[in-house]
Short mmCIF file of N, CA and C in Angstrom, two decimals:
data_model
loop_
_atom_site.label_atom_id
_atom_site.label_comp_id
_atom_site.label_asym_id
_atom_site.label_seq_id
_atom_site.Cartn_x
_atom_site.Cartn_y
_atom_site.Cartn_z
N UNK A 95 54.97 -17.48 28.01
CA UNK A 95 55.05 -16.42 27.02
C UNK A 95 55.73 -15.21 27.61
N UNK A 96 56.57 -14.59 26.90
CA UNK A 96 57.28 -13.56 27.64
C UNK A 96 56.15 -11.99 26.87
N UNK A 97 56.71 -10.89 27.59
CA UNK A 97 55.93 -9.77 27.09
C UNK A 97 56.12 -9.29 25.46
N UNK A 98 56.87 -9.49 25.33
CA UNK A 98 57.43 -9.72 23.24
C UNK A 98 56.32 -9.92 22.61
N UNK A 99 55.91 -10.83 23.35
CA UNK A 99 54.49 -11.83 22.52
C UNK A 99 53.25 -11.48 22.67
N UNK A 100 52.89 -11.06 24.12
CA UNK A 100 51.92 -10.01 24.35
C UNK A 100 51.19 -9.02 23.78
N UNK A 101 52.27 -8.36 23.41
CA UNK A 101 52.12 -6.97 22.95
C UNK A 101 50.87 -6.81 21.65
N UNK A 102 52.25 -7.49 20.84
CA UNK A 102 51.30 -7.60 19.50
C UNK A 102 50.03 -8.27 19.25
N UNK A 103 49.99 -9.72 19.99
CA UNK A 103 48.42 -10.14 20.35
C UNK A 103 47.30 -9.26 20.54
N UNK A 104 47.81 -8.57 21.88
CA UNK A 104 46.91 -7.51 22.37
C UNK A 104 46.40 -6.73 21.44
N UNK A 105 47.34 -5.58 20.55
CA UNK A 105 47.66 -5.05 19.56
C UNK A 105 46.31 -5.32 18.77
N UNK A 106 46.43 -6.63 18.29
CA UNK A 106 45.88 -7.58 16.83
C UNK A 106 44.25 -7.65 17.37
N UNK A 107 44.26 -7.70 18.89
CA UNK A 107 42.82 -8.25 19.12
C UNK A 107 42.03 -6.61 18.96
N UNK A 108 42.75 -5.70 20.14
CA UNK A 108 42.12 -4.32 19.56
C UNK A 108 42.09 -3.94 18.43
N UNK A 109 42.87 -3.88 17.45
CA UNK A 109 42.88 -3.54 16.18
C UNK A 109 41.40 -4.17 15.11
N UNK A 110 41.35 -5.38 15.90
CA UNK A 110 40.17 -6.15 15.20
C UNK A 110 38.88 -5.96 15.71
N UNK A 111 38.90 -5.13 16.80
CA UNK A 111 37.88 -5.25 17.89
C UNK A 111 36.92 -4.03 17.26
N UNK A 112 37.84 -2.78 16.90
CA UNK A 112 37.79 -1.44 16.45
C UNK A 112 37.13 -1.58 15.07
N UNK A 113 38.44 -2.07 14.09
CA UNK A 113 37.73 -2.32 12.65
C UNK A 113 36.22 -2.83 12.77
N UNK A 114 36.07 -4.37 13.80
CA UNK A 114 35.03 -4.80 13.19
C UNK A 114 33.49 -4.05 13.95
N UNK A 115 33.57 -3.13 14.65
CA UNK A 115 32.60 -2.08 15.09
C UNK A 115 32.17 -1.60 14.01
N UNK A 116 33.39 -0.90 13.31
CA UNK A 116 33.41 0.35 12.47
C UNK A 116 32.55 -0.34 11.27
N UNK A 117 32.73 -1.98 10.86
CA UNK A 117 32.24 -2.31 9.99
C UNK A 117 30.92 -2.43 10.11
N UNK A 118 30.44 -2.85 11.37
CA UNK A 118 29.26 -3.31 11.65
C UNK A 118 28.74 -2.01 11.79
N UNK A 119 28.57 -1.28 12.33
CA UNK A 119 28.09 0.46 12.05
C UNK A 119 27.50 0.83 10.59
N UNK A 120 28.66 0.69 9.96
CA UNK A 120 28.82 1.00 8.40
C UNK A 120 27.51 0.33 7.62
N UNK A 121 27.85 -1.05 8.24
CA UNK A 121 26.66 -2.30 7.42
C UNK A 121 25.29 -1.83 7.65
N UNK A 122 24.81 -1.26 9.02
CA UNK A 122 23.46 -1.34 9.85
C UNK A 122 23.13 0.36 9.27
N UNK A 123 24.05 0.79 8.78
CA UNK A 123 23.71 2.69 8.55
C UNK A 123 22.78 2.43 7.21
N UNK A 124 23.23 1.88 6.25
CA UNK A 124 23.29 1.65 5.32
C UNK A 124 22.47 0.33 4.28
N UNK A 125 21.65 -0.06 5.37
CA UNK A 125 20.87 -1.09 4.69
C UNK A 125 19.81 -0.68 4.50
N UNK A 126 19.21 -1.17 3.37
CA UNK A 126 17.53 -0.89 2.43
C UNK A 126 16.92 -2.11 2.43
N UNK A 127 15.72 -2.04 2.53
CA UNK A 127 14.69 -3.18 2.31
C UNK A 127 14.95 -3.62 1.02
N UNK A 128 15.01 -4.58 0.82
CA UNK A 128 15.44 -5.44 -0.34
C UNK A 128 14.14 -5.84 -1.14
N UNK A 129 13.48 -6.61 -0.56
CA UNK A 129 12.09 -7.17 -1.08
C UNK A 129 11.44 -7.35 0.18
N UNK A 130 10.21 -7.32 0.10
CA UNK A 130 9.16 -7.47 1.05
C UNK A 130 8.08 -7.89 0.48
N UNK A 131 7.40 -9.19 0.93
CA UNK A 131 5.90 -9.70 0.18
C UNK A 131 5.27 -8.76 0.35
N UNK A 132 4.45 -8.94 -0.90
CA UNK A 132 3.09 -8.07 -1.29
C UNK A 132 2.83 -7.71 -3.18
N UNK A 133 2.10 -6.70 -3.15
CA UNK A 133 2.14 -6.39 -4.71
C UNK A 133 1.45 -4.94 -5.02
N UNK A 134 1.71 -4.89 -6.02
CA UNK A 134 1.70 -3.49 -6.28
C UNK A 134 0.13 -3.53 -6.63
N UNK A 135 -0.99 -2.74 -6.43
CA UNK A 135 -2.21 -2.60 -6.65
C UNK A 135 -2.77 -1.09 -7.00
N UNK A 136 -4.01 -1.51 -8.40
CA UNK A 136 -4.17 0.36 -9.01
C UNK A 136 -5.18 0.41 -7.65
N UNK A 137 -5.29 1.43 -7.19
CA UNK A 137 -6.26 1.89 -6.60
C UNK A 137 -7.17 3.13 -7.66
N UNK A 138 -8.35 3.05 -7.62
CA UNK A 138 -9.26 4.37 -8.28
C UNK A 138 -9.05 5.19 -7.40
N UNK A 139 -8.81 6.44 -7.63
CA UNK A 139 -8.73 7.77 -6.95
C UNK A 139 -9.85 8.76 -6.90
N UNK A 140 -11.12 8.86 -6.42
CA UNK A 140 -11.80 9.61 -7.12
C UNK A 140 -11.40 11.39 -7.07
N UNK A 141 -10.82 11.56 -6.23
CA UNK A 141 -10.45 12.97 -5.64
C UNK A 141 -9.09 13.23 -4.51
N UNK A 142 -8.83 14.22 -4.58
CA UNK A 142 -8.34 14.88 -3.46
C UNK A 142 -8.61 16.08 -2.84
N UNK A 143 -8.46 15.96 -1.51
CA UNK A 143 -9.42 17.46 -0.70
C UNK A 143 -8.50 17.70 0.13
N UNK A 144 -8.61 18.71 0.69
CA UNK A 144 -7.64 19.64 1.28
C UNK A 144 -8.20 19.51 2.88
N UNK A 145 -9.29 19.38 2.96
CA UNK A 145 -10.23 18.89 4.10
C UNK A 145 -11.29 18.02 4.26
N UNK A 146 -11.07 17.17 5.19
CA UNK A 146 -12.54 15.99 5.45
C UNK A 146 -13.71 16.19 5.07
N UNK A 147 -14.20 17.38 5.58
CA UNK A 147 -15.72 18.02 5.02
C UNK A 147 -15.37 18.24 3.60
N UNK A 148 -15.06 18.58 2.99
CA UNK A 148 -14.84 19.13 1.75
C UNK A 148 -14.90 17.86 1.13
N UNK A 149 -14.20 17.08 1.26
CA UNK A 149 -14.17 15.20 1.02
C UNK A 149 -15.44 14.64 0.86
N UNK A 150 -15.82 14.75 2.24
CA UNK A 150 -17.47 14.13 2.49
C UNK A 150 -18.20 14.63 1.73
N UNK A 151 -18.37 16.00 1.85
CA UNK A 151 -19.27 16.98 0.61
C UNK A 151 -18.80 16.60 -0.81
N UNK A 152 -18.08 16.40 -1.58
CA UNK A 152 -18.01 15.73 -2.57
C UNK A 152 -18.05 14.31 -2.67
N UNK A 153 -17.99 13.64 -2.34
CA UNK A 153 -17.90 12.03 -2.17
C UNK A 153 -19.03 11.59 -2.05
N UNK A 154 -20.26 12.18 -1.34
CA UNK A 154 -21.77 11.88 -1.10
C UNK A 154 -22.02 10.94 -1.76
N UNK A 155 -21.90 11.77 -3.25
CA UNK A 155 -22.82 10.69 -4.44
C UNK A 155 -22.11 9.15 -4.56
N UNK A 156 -21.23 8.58 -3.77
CA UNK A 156 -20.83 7.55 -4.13
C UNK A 156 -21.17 6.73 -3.07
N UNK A 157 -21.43 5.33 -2.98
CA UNK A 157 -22.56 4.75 -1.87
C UNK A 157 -21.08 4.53 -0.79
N UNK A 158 -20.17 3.72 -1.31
CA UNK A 158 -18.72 3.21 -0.23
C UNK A 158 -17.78 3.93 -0.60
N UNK A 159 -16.77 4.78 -0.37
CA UNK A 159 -15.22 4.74 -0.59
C UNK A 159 -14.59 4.75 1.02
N UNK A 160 -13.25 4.70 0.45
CA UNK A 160 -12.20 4.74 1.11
C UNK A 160 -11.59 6.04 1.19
N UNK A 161 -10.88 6.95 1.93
CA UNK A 161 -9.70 7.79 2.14
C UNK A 161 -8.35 7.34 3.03
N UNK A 162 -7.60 8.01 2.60
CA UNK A 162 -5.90 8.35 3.32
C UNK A 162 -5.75 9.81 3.30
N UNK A 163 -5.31 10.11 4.54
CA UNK A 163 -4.96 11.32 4.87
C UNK A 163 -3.17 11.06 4.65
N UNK A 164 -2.53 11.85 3.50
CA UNK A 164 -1.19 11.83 3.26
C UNK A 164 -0.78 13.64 3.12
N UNK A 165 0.00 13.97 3.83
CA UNK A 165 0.78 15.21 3.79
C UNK A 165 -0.68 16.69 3.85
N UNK A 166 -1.52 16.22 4.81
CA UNK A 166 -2.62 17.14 5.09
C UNK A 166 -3.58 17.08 3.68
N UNK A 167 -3.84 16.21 3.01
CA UNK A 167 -4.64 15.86 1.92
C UNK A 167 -5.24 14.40 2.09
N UNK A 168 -6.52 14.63 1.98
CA UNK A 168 -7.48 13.25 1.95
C UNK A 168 -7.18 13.07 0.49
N UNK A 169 -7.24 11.60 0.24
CA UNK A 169 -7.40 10.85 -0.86
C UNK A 169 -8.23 10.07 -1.04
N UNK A 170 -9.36 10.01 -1.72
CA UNK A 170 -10.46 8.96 -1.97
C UNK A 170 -10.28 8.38 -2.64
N UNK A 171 -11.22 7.10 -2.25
CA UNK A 171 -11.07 5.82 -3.50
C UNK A 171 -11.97 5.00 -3.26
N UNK A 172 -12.52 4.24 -4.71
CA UNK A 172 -13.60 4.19 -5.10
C UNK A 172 -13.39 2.73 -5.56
N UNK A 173 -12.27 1.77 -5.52
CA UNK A 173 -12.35 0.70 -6.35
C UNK A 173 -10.39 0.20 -6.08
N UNK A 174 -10.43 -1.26 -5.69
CA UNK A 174 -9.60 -1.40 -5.70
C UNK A 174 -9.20 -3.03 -6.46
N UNK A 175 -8.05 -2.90 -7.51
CA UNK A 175 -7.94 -3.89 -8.33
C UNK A 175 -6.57 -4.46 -8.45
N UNK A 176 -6.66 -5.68 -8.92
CA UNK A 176 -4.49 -6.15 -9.39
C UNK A 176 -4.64 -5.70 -10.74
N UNK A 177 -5.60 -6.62 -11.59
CA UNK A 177 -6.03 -7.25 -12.35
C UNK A 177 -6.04 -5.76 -13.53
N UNK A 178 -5.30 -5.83 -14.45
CA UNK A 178 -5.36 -4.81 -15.72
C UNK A 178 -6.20 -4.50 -16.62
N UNK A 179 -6.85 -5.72 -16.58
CA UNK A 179 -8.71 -5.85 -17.13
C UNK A 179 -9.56 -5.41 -16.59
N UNK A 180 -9.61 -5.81 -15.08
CA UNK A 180 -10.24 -5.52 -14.69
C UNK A 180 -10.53 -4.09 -13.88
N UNK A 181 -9.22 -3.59 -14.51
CA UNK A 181 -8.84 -1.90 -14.11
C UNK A 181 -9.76 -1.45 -15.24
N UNK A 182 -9.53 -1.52 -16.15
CA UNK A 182 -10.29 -1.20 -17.63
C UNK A 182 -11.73 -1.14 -17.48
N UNK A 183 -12.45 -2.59 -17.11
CA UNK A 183 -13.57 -2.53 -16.32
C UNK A 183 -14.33 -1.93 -15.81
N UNK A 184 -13.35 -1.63 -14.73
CA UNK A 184 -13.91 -0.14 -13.59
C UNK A 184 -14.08 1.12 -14.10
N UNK A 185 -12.47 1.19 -14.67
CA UNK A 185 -12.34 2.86 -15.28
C UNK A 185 -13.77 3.01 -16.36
N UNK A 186 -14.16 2.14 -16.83
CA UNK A 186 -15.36 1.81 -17.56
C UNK A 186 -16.45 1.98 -17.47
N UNK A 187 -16.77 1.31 -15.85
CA UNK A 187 -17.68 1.43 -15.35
C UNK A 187 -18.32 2.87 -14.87
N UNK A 188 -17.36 3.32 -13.84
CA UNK A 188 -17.05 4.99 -13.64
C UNK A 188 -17.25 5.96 -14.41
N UNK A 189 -16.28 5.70 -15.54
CA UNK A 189 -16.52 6.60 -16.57
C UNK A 189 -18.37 6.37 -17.41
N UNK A 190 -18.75 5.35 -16.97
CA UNK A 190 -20.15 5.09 -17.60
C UNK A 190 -21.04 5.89 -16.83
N UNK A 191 -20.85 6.38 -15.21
CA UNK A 191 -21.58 6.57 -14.57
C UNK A 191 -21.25 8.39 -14.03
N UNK A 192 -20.33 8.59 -14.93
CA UNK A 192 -19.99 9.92 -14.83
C UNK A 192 -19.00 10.45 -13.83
N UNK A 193 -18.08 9.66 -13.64
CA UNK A 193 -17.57 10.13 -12.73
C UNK A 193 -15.84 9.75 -13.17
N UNK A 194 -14.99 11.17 -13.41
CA UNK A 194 -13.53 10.87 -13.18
C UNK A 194 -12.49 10.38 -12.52
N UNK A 195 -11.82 9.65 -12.98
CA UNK A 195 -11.02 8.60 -12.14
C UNK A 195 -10.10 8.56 -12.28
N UNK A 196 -8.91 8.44 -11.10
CA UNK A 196 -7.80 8.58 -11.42
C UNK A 196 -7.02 7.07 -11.09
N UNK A 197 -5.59 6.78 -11.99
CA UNK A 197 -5.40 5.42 -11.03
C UNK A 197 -4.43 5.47 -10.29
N UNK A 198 -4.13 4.79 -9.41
CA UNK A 198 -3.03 5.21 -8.80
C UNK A 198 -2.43 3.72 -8.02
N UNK A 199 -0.88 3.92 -7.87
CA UNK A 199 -0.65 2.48 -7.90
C UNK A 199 0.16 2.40 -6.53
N UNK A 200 -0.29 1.62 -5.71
CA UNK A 200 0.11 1.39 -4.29
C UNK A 200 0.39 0.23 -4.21
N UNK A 201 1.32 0.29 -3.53
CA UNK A 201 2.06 -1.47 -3.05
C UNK A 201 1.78 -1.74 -1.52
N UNK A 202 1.08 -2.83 -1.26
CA UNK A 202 0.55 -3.07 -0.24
C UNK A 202 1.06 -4.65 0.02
N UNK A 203 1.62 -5.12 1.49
CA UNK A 203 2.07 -6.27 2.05
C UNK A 203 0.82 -6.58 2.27
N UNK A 204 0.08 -6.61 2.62
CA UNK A 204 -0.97 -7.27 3.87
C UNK A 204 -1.79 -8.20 2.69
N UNK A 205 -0.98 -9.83 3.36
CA UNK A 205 -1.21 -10.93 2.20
C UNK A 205 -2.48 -11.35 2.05
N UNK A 206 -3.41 -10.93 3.62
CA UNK A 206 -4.50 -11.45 3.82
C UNK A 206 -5.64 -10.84 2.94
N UNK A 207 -5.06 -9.35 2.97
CA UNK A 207 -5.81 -8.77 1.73
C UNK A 207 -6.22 -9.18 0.33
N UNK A 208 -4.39 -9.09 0.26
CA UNK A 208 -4.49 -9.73 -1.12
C UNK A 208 -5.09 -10.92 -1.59
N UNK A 209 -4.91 -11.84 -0.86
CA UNK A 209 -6.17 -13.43 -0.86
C UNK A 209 -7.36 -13.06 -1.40
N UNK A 210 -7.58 -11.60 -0.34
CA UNK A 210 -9.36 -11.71 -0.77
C UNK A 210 -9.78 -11.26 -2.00
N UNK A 211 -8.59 -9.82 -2.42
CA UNK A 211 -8.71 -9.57 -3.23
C UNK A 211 -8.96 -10.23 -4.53
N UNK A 212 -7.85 -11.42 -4.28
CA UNK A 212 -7.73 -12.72 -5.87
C UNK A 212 -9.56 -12.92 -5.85
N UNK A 213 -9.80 -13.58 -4.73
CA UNK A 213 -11.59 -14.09 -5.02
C UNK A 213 -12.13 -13.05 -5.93
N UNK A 214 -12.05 -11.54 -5.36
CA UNK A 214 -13.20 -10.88 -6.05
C UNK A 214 -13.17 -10.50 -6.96
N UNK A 215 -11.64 -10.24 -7.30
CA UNK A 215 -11.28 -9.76 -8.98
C UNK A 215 -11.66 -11.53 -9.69
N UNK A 216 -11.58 -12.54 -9.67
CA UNK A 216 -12.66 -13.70 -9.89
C UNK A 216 -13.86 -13.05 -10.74
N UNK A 217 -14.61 -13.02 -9.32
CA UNK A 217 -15.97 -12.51 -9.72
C UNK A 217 -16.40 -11.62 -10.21
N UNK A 218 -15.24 -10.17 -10.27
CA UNK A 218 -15.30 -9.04 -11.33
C UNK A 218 -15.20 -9.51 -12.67
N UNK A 219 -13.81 -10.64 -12.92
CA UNK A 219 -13.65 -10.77 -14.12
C UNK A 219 -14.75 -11.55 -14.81
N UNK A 220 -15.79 -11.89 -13.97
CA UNK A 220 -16.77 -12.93 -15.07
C UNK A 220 -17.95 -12.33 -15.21
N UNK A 221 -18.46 -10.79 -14.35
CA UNK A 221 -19.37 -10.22 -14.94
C UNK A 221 -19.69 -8.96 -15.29
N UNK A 222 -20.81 -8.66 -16.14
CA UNK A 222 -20.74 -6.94 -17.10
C UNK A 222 -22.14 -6.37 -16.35
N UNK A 223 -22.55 -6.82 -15.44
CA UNK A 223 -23.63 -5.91 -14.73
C UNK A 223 -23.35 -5.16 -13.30
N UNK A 224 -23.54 -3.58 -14.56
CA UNK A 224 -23.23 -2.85 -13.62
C UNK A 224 -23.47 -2.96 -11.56
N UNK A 225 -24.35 -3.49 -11.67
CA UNK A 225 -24.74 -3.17 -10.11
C UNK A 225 -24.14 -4.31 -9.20
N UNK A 226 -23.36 -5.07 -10.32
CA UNK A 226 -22.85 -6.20 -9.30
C UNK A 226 -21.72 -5.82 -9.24
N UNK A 227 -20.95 -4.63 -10.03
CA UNK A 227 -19.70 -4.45 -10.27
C UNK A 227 -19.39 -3.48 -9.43
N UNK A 228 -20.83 -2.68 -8.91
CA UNK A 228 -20.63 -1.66 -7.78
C UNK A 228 -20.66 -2.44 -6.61
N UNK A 229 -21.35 -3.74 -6.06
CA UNK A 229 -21.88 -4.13 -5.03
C UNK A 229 -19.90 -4.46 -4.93
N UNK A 230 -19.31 -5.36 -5.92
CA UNK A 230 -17.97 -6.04 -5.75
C UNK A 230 -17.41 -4.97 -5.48
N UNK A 231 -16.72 -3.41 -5.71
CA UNK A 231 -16.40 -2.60 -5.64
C UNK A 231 -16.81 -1.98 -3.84
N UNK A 232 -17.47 -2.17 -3.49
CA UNK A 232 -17.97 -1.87 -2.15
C UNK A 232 -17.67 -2.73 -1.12
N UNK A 233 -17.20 -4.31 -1.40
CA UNK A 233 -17.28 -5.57 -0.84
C UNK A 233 -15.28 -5.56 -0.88
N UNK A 234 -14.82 -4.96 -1.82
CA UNK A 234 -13.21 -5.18 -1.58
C UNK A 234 -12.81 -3.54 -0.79
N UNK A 235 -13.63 -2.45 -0.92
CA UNK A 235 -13.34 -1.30 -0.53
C UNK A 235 -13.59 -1.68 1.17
N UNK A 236 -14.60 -2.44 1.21
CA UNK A 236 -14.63 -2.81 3.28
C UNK A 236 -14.01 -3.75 3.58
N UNK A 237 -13.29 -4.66 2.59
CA UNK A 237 -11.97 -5.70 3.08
C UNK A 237 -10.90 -5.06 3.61
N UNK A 238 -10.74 -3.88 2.34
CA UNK A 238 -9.15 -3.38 3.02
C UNK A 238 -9.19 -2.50 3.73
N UNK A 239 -10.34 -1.79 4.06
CA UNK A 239 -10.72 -1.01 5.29
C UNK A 239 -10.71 -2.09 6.50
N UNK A 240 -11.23 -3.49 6.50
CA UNK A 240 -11.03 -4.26 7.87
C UNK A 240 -9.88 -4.69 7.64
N UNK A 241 -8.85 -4.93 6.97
CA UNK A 241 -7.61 -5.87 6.74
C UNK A 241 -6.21 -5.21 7.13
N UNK A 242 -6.50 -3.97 6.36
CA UNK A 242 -5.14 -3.13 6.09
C UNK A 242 -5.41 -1.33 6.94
N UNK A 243 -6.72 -0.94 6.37
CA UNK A 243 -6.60 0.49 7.07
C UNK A 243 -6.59 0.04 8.94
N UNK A 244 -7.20 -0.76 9.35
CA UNK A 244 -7.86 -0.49 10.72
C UNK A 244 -6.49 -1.70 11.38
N UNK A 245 -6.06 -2.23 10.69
CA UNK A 245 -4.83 -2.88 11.12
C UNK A 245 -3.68 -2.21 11.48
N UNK A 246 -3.88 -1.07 10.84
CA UNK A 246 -2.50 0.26 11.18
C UNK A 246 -2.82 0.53 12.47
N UNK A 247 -3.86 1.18 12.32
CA UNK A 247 -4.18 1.91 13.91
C UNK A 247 -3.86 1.26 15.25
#
C-alpha cells in the first residue's frame, strides 16, 4: 500500500472513532427508565407533620401506621391497598371510625410485597367486620414496613 491509501483510511477510522463517542455520550445523557416491574398502589394518608413528635402526638389514637419522611415532612399511613373496592372499604371503614383520610397513590417495585399484598386484599375483599379489617390493615402496614421500608436502609 503506498501512503495515498493511508491517509484516508486513517482519516475514516478517526472520523468514526469521534462520531461514534459523540453518539454514545448523547445515547447514555439522555436515557429514561422505560418500564420497571411493580404497580401503582393507594396508600391511606392519615396526616402530615412538620415534625416526628408532632406525628406521634397525633397518630396515638391509631393502634399501627406507617410514615415517610419526604422534603422535611412525615407522612402517615394507615392502610395500604391495589384493589379499588377495597379502597372504598377502608375509606369506609375510617371514615366509620372518625377519622380523615387521604389517598394517595405510590408506585412501588418490591414484587415480594406485592405477592403479599394480593393474599390480603383476598381476605379484605371477603369480609365486613370491622376488627378484622383493622387487624388486615395492621398485618399489610408491617409487611411493607419488613419488605420495602427496612429494605431501603
Amino acid at each position: 500500500m503506498n501512503l495515498k491509501n493511508i491517509f484516508p483510511v486513517v482519516l475514516c477510522i478517526l472520523i468514526g472513532f469521534f462520531m461514534g463517542n459523540f453518539m454514545f455520550n448523547e445515547y447514555s445523557a439522555k436515557t429514561d427508565t422505560v418500564s420497571l416491574t411493580g404497580e401503582t398502589l393507594y396508600f391511606l394518608q392519615a396526616g402530615v407533620f412538620s415534625s416526628e413528635e408532632e406525628m406521634k402526638k397525633e397518630m396515638s389514637n391509631f393502634s399501627y401506621y406507617i410514615y415517610t419522611k419526604e422534603n422535611n415532612m412525615y407522612y402517615s399511613y394507615v392502610g395500604i391497598v391495589k384493589n379499588e373496592k377495597n379502597l372504598e372499604k377502608l375509606k369506609g371503614y375510617f371514615k366509620s371510625e372518625g377519622y380523615d383520610i387521604y389517598v394517595r397513590e405510590i408506585f412501588t417495585s418490591n414484587i415480594s410485597f406485592i405477592t403479599v399484598l394480593d393474599q390480603y386484599e383476598m381476605l379484605l375483599s371477603e369480609t365486613k367486620d370491622n376488627k378484622i379489617i383493622k387487624s388486615i390493615c395492621n398485618q399489610i402496614l408491617s409487611k411493607y414496613e419488613e419488605l420495602v421500608l427496612l429494605d431501603k436502609n
